mmCIF file of C-alpha atoms in Angstrom:
data_model
loop_
_atom_site.group_PDB
_atom_site.id
_atom_site.type_symbol
_atom_site.label_atom_id
_atom_site.label_comp_id
_atom_site.label_asym_id
_atom_site.label_seq_id
_atom_site.Cartn_x
_atom_site.Cartn_y
_atom_site.Cartn_z
ATOM 1 C CA MET A 18 86.521 229.781 256.902
ATOM 2 C CA LYS A 19 82.969 229.665 257.952
ATOM 3 C CA GLU A 20 82.257 232.087 254.823
ATOM 4 C CA VAL A 21 83.818 229.391 252.398
ATOM 5 C CA THR A 22 82.026 226.585 253.738
ATOM 6 C CA ALA A 23 78.760 228.557 253.279
ATOM 7 C CA ILE A 24 79.582 229.096 249.876
ATOM 8 C CA ALA A 25 80.486 225.615 249.133
ATOM 9 C CA SER A 26 77.067 224.474 251.034
ATOM 10 C CA ILE A 27 74.884 226.792 248.570
ATOM 11 C CA LEU A 28 76.912 225.714 245.568
ATOM 12 C CA LEU A 29 76.058 222.218 246.732
ATOM 13 C CA LEU A 30 72.266 222.892 247.136
ATOM 14 C CA ILE A 31 72.160 224.680 243.555
ATOM 15 C CA SER A 32 73.920 221.745 242.027
ATOM 16 C CA LEU A 33 71.530 218.988 243.621
ATOM 17 C CA PHE A 34 68.384 221.415 242.580
ATOM 18 C CA HIS A 35 69.629 221.501 239.155
ATOM 19 C CA GLN A 36 69.851 217.717 239.146
ATOM 20 C CA GLU A 37 66.411 217.196 240.273
ATOM 21 C CA ILE A 38 65.061 219.548 237.545
ATOM 22 C CA SER A 39 66.688 217.960 234.651
ATOM 23 C CA HIS A 40 65.568 214.563 235.896
ATOM 24 C CA ALA A 41 61.795 215.846 236.563
ATOM 25 C CA SER A 42 62.036 216.913 232.632
ATOM 26 C CA SER A 43 63.469 213.882 231.489
ATOM 27 C CA THR A 44 60.740 211.601 233.191
ATOM 28 C CA PRO A 45 57.105 211.457 231.799
ATOM 29 C CA PRO A 46 53.965 212.616 234.125
ATOM 30 C CA LEU A 47 52.922 209.909 236.464
ATOM 31 C CA THR A 48 49.356 210.561 235.371
ATOM 32 C CA GLY A 49 50.380 210.001 231.573
ATOM 33 C CA ARG A 50 51.900 206.673 232.241
ATOM 34 C CA ASN A 51 48.830 205.563 234.137
ATOM 35 C CA GLN A 52 46.624 206.456 231.028
ATOM 36 C CA GLY A 53 49.164 204.826 228.691
ATOM 37 C CA PHE A 54 49.044 201.712 230.698
ATOM 38 C CA GLU A 55 45.330 201.708 231.147
ATOM 39 C CA GLY A 56 44.804 202.375 227.392
ATOM 40 C CA SER A 57 47.209 199.136 226.863
ATOM 41 C CA ALA A 58 45.184 197.221 229.415
ATOM 42 C CA ALA A 59 41.702 197.882 227.678
ATOM 43 C CA THR A 60 43.187 197.307 224.543
ATOM 44 C CA ARG A 61 44.588 193.792 225.433
ATOM 45 C CA THR A 62 41.191 193.269 227.285
ATOM 46 C CA LEU A 63 38.988 193.986 224.041
ATOM 47 C CA LYS A 64 41.434 191.920 221.917
ATOM 48 C CA GLN A 65 41.311 188.770 224.413
ATOM 49 C CA GLU A 66 37.247 189.297 224.081
ATOM 50 C CA GLN A 67 37.279 189.179 220.375
ATOM 51 C CA GLU A 68 39.448 186.130 220.218
ATOM 52 C CA GLN A 69 37.371 184.362 222.853
ATOM 53 C CA GLU A 70 34.061 185.418 220.597
ATOM 54 C CA GLN A 71 35.980 183.886 217.395
ATOM 55 C CA ALA A 72 36.946 180.936 219.416
ATOM 56 C CA HIS A 73 33.560 179.678 219.969
ATOM 57 C CA GLU A 74 31.688 181.366 217.171
ATOM 58 C CA VAL A 75 29.683 178.518 215.059
ATOM 59 C CA HIS A 76 28.605 179.178 211.725
ATOM 60 C CA CYS A 77 25.679 177.149 211.805
ATOM 61 C CA SER A 78 21.951 178.240 212.350
ATOM 62 C CA ARG A 79 20.493 176.219 215.355
ATOM 63 C CA GLU A 80 16.917 176.892 213.768
ATOM 64 C CA ARG A 81 17.389 175.525 210.605
ATOM 65 C CA SER A 82 19.377 172.753 212.050
ATOM 66 C CA LYS A 83 16.243 171.831 214.249
ATOM 67 C CA ALA A 84 14.082 172.038 210.893
ATOM 68 C CA ALA A 85 16.184 169.836 209.342
ATOM 69 C CA TRP A 86 16.100 167.371 212.350
ATOM 70 C CA GLU A 87 12.172 167.517 212.442
ATOM 71 C CA VAL A 88 11.982 166.539 208.707
ATOM 72 C CA ILE A 89 14.269 163.567 209.482
ATOM 73 C CA GLU A 90 12.551 162.486 212.413
ATOM 74 C CA GLU A 91 8.978 162.771 210.973
ATOM 75 C CA TYR A 92 9.575 161.789 207.058
ATOM 76 C CA LEU A 93 12.379 159.565 207.132
ATOM 77 C CA MET A 94 12.960 157.581 210.388
ATOM 78 C CA PRO A 95 9.403 156.062 211.006
ATOM 79 C CA PHE A 96 10.524 154.353 207.355
ATOM 80 C CA VAL A 97 13.915 153.208 208.622
ATOM 81 C CA GLU A 98 12.786 151.760 211.678
ATOM 82 C CA ARG A 99 9.892 149.881 209.805
ATOM 83 C CA GLU A 100 12.820 148.483 207.914
ATOM 84 C CA ASP A 101 14.984 147.539 210.995
ATOM 85 C CA TYR A 102 17.598 149.422 208.878
ATOM 86 C CA LYS A 103 20.969 151.110 211.508
ATOM 87 C CA ILE A 104 22.042 154.055 209.469
ATOM 88 C CA SER A 105 25.825 154.292 209.469
ATOM 89 C CA SER A 106 27.723 157.293 211.289
ATOM 90 C CA GLY A 107 29.332 158.055 207.813
ATOM 91 C CA CYS A 108 25.801 159.257 206.602
ATOM 92 C CA ARG A 109 25.250 162.828 207.457
ATOM 93 C CA LEU A 110 21.924 162.341 208.490
ATOM 94 C CA HIS A 111 23.031 160.208 211.409
ATOM 95 C CA PRO A 112 22.423 161.789 214.749
ATOM 96 C CA ASP A 113 26.060 161.904 215.866
ATOM 97 C CA ASN A 114 26.367 164.156 212.915
ATOM 98 C CA ASP A 115 24.356 167.089 214.172
ATOM 99 C CA LEU A 116 26.039 169.726 215.806
ATOM 100 C CA PHE A 117 23.263 170.609 218.320
ATOM 101 C CA ARG A 118 21.892 167.077 219.091
ATOM 102 C CA ASP A 119 23.507 166.898 222.320
ATOM 103 C CA GLN A 120 22.319 170.384 223.546
ATOM 104 C CA GLU A 121 18.862 169.662 221.743
ATOM 105 C CA GLN A 122 18.458 166.513 224.130
ATOM 106 C CA HIS A 123 19.129 168.370 226.961
ATOM 107 C CA LYS A 124 15.965 170.714 226.705
ATOM 108 C CA ILE A 125 13.609 169.707 229.496
ATOM 109 C CA HIS A 126 10.117 171.232 228.701
ATOM 110 C CA LEU A 127 8.077 171.612 231.762
ATOM 111 C CA ASP A 128 5.132 173.404 230.779
ATOM 112 C CA VAL A 129 3.954 176.207 228.039
ATOM 113 C CA ASN A 130 6.204 179.121 229.829
ATOM 114 C CA GLU A 131 8.610 176.907 231.444
ATOM 115 C CA TRP A 132 12.056 175.416 230.024
ATOM 116 C CA ARG A 133 14.927 174.072 231.635
ATOM 117 C CA CYS A 134 18.517 173.282 230.830
ATOM 118 C CA GLY A 135 19.659 169.822 231.415
ATOM 119 C CA TYR A 136 23.361 170.766 232.195
ATOM 120 C CA CYS A 137 22.912 173.244 235.094
ATOM 121 C CA LYS A 138 19.219 173.021 235.786
ATOM 122 C CA LYS A 139 18.425 176.638 235.103
ATOM 123 C CA SER A 140 14.748 177.790 233.856
ATOM 124 C CA PHE A 141 13.697 180.274 231.218
ATOM 125 C CA ARG A 142 10.619 181.360 229.860
ATOM 126 C CA ALA A 143 10.925 180.459 226.305
ATOM 127 C CA GLU A 144 12.638 178.173 224.229
ATOM 128 C CA LYS A 145 14.631 180.734 222.479
ATOM 129 C CA PHE A 146 16.143 182.181 225.703
ATOM 130 C CA LEU A 147 16.948 178.779 226.565
ATOM 131 C CA ASP A 148 19.109 178.462 222.749
ATOM 132 C CA GLN A 149 20.624 181.748 223.931
ATOM 133 C CA HIS A 150 22.002 180.244 227.314
ATOM 134 C CA PHE A 151 23.221 177.514 225.262
ATOM 135 C CA ASP A 152 25.076 179.626 222.906
ATOM 136 C CA ASN A 153 26.489 182.086 226.071
ATOM 137 C CA ARG A 154 27.162 179.315 228.552
ATOM 138 C CA HIS A 155 27.547 175.722 227.085
ATOM 139 C CA TYR A 156 29.224 176.115 223.821
ATOM 140 C CA ASN A 157 32.403 174.463 224.740
ATOM 141 C CA LEU A 158 30.193 171.204 224.621
ATOM 142 C CA LEU A 159 29.750 171.820 221.093
ATOM 143 C CA ASN A 160 31.914 169.305 219.055
ATOM 144 C CA VAL A 161 32.731 171.387 216.537
ATOM 145 C CA SER A 162 35.906 169.586 215.197
ATOM 146 C CA ARG A 163 33.708 166.252 214.855
ATOM 147 C CA SER A 164 30.172 167.138 214.024
ATOM 148 C CA LYS A 165 28.868 168.741 210.721
ATOM 149 C CA CYS A 166 26.156 171.481 210.485
ATOM 150 C CA LEU A 167 22.962 169.763 209.794
ATOM 151 C CA ALA A 168 21.593 173.176 208.294
ATOM 152 C CA ASP A 169 24.026 172.626 205.138
ATOM 153 C CA LEU A 170 21.385 169.887 204.122
ATOM 154 C CA CYS A 171 18.088 172.114 204.363
ATOM 155 C CA GLY A 172 18.261 172.405 200.565
ATOM 156 C CA ALA A 173 18.084 168.531 200.087
ATOM 157 C CA LEU A 174 15.273 168.274 203.058
ATOM 158 C CA HIS A 175 13.013 170.971 202.319
ATOM 159 C CA CYS A 176 13.511 172.671 205.577
ATOM 160 C CA ASP A 177 11.343 175.909 204.133
ATOM 161 C CA ILE A 178 8.378 174.048 204.226
ATOM 162 C CA MET A 179 8.829 172.861 207.757
ATOM 163 C CA MET A 180 9.633 175.960 208.817
ATOM 164 C CA LYS A 181 6.883 177.870 206.681
ATOM 165 C CA THR A 182 9.122 180.570 205.493
ATOM 166 C CA LYS A 183 8.697 179.720 201.525
ATOM 167 C CA SER A 184 5.887 181.371 200.093
ATOM 168 C CA PRO A 185 4.152 179.079 197.451
ATOM 169 C CA LYS A 186 4.546 181.951 194.743
ATOM 170 C CA THR A 187 8.156 181.833 195.075
ATOM 171 C CA LYS A 188 9.583 181.591 191.614
ATOM 172 C CA CYS A 189 11.394 178.649 190.998
ATOM 173 C CA ASN A 190 14.876 178.515 190.271
ATOM 174 C CA PRO A 191 16.381 175.543 187.911
ATOM 175 C CA ALA A 192 20.051 175.998 189.145
ATOM 176 C CA ALA A 193 18.972 175.543 192.741
ATOM 177 C CA ALA A 194 16.440 173.131 192.024
ATOM 178 C CA ALA A 195 19.319 171.084 190.359
ATOM 179 C CA ARG A 196 21.670 171.260 192.720
ATOM 180 C CA ASN A 197 19.372 170.495 195.825
ATOM 181 C CA ARG A 198 18.500 167.326 193.972
ATOM 182 C CA HIS A 199 22.370 166.693 193.546
ATOM 183 C CA LEU A 200 22.549 167.047 197.056
ATOM 184 C CA CYS A 201 19.698 164.720 198.100
ATOM 185 C CA GLU A 202 20.746 162.300 195.495
ATOM 186 C CA SER A 203 24.375 161.989 196.973
ATOM 187 C CA LEU A 204 22.475 161.748 200.722
ATOM 188 C CA ALA A 205 20.523 158.513 199.086
ATOM 189 C CA ASP A 206 24.126 157.144 197.996
ATOM 190 C CA SER A 207 26.011 157.470 200.855
ATOM 191 C CA CYS A 208 23.338 156.637 203.587
ATOM 192 C CA PHE A 209 21.313 153.570 202.028
ATOM 193 C CA PRO A 210 23.785 152.088 199.261
ATOM 194 C CA VAL A 211 21.902 149.787 197.230
ATOM 195 C CA ASN A 212 24.846 147.072 197.582
ATOM 196 C CA HIS A 213 24.092 146.840 201.426
ATOM 197 C CA GLY A 214 21.158 144.510 201.212
ATOM 198 C CA PRO A 215 17.606 144.415 200.130
ATOM 199 C CA SER A 216 16.258 147.108 203.015
ATOM 200 C CA ALA A 217 18.839 149.831 202.045
ATOM 201 C CA GLY A 218 17.711 149.034 198.453
ATOM 202 C CA ILE A 219 14.233 149.772 199.319
ATOM 203 C CA LEU A 220 15.324 152.764 201.627
ATOM 204 C CA HIS A 221 17.255 154.128 198.809
ATOM 205 C CA ASP A 222 14.327 154.251 196.473
ATOM 206 C CA PHE A 223 11.944 155.621 199.363
ATOM 207 C CA PHE A 224 14.662 158.446 200.097
ATOM 208 C CA LEU A 225 14.684 159.236 196.393
ATOM 209 C CA ARG A 226 10.480 159.391 196.099
ATOM 210 C CA GLN A 227 10.187 161.084 199.258
ATOM 211 C CA PHE A 228 12.736 163.992 199.227
ATOM 212 C CA CYS A 229 14.600 164.065 195.693
ATOM 213 C CA ASP A 230 11.845 163.961 193.007
ATOM 214 C CA ALA A 231 10.488 167.024 194.123
ATOM 215 C CA HIS A 232 13.438 169.267 193.720
ATOM 216 C CA THR A 233 12.072 170.321 190.182
ATOM 217 C CA CYS A 234 10.161 173.062 188.555
ATOM 218 C CA SER A 235 7.739 171.173 186.993
ATOM 219 C CA GLY A 236 5.422 171.422 189.540
ATOM 220 C CA LYS A 237 4.137 167.716 189.754
ATOM 221 C CA ARG A 238 6.182 166.410 192.148
ATOM 222 C CA LYS A 239 5.856 167.430 196.134
ATOM 223 C CA PRO A 240 7.827 166.692 198.890
ATOM 224 C CA PHE A 241 6.888 164.192 201.665
ATOM 225 C CA SER A 242 4.739 161.970 198.959
ATOM 226 C CA LYS A 243 4.971 158.844 201.043
ATOM 227 C CA GLY A 244 3.625 160.778 204.238
ATOM 228 C CA GLY A 245 5.158 160.764 207.766
ATOM 229 C CA LYS A 246 4.828 159.915 211.096
ATOM 230 C CA LYS A 247 1.349 159.298 212.188
ATOM 231 C CA GLN A 248 0.396 161.992 214.932
ATOM 232 C CA THR A 249 -2.518 161.752 216.949
ATOM 233 C CA SER A 250 -4.723 164.975 216.208
ATOM 234 C CA VAL A 251 -6.645 166.907 219.185
ATOM 235 C CA PHE A 252 -9.760 166.368 217.718
ATOM 236 C CA TYR A 253 -9.469 162.735 217.801
ATOM 237 C CA LEU A 254 -8.162 162.467 221.105
ATOM 238 C CA ALA A 255 -11.217 164.683 222.524
ATOM 239 C CA ILE A 256 -13.457 162.073 220.144
ATOM 240 C CA SER A 257 -12.141 159.505 222.004
ATOM 241 C CA ILE A 258 -12.158 160.738 225.573
ATOM 242 C CA LEU A 259 -15.909 162.054 225.013
ATOM 243 C CA THR A 260 -16.812 158.373 223.780
ATOM 244 C CA LEU A 261 -15.449 156.830 226.923
ATOM 245 C CA MET A 262 -16.992 159.095 229.230
ATOM 246 C CA LEU A 263 -20.588 158.815 227.351
ATOM 247 C CA LEU A 264 -20.413 154.690 226.847
ATOM 248 C CA PRO A 265 -21.280 154.139 230.740
ATOM 249 C CA ILE A 266 -23.908 156.882 230.717
ATOM 250 C CA PHE A 267 -25.299 154.921 227.681
ATOM 251 C CA TYR A 268 -25.338 151.458 228.797
ATOM 252 C CA LEU A 269 -26.877 152.619 232.058
ATOM 253 C CA LEU A 270 -29.581 154.285 230.088
ATOM 254 C CA VAL A 271 -30.271 150.942 228.478
ATOM 255 C CA PHE A 272 -30.271 149.146 231.654
ATOM 256 C CA LEU A 273 -32.997 151.476 233.228
ATOM 257 C CA HIS A 274 -35.025 151.267 230.021
ATOM 258 C CA GLN A 275 -35.175 147.446 230.103
ATOM 259 C CA SER A 276 -35.905 147.518 233.767
ATOM 260 C CA GLU A 277 -38.637 149.741 233.222
ATOM 261 C CA MET A 278 -40.233 147.483 230.538
ATOM 262 C CA ARG A 279 -39.929 144.338 232.490
ATOM 263 C CA LYS A 280 -41.749 146.128 235.544
ATOM 264 C CA LYS A 281 -44.593 147.154 233.188
ATOM 265 C CA THR A 282 -44.717 143.569 231.666
ATOM 266 C CA GLN A 283 -45.071 142.211 235.307
ATOM 267 C CA GLU A 284 -48.008 144.725 235.969
ATOM 268 C CA LEU A 285 -49.743 143.742 232.586
ATOM 269 C CA LYS A 286 -49.959 140.053 233.518
ATOM 270 C CA ARG A 287 -51.489 140.873 236.880
ATOM 271 C CA ILE A 288 -54.677 142.821 235.567
ATOM 272 C CA PRO A 289 -57.443 140.406 235.313
ATOM 273 C CA LYS A 290 -59.268 139.960 232.202
ATOM 274 C CA VAL A 291 -62.347 142.313 231.929
ATOM 275 C CA GLY A 292 -65.846 140.306 230.885
ATOM 276 C CA GLY A 293 -64.770 136.879 231.659
ATOM 277 C CA LYS A 294 -67.179 134.273 233.529
ATOM 278 C CA THR A 295 -67.365 133.961 237.278
ATOM 279 C CA LYS A 296 -66.859 130.926 239.124
ATOM 280 C CA PRO A 297 -70.363 129.613 240.586
ATOM 281 C CA SER A 298 -70.624 129.864 244.295
#
């Protein structure tokens, strides 16, 4: 009886061992599962990062948009303010239609090598690093759905002159000149409709002369022919300060000279006449 029980126990152990081997062979190794899971997780992370990067990627040049706004601010807005004209929000030159306008207004220039973010107060050594900070940290503040890319108007506004990227020896392209002139004239029509009053008519004609007429290959017309915002030169400022400093010194010298002359005149009056008659004793 004991022999039968022992044989049955041995057979049971053999059966259990066989099942364990079969289960182990059908199950993939633990390392393989971990590697597969990690690879899948890495793929998902990379895909999410790419989707996030594409989500806030802006196809608009900040540098050229800045140049376009500098042209508007220097060569257009002084004349608009002189006519007391309000540009409508439908005009592409309106500040609200500049994609980067809000970020540009949140730039704080403290010193030559110190720029500060107006959103989070972080400081940077140069403006280009602040621009990178805006692109990386505050891209969500760009209203891409409503604003437009001001850099798209650079052809009409002569941004290359402001940026000094166009060589004077560059050969003129008649097709590009005609395309830029058409864009320029459409801006004049939409921003300063002639049927909106005398001021709009004056600015419409001004815009054509200031910007659009230069889009030609004849070489006779120059952009910004009407001039721009008057800026005080450093030389003029230095001369003014020097004049204010020297003016009191000049008046002091004049005063001292006149005092000295009066003193000499009084001394001459006190000297008796030589060879005059003496009074009898």
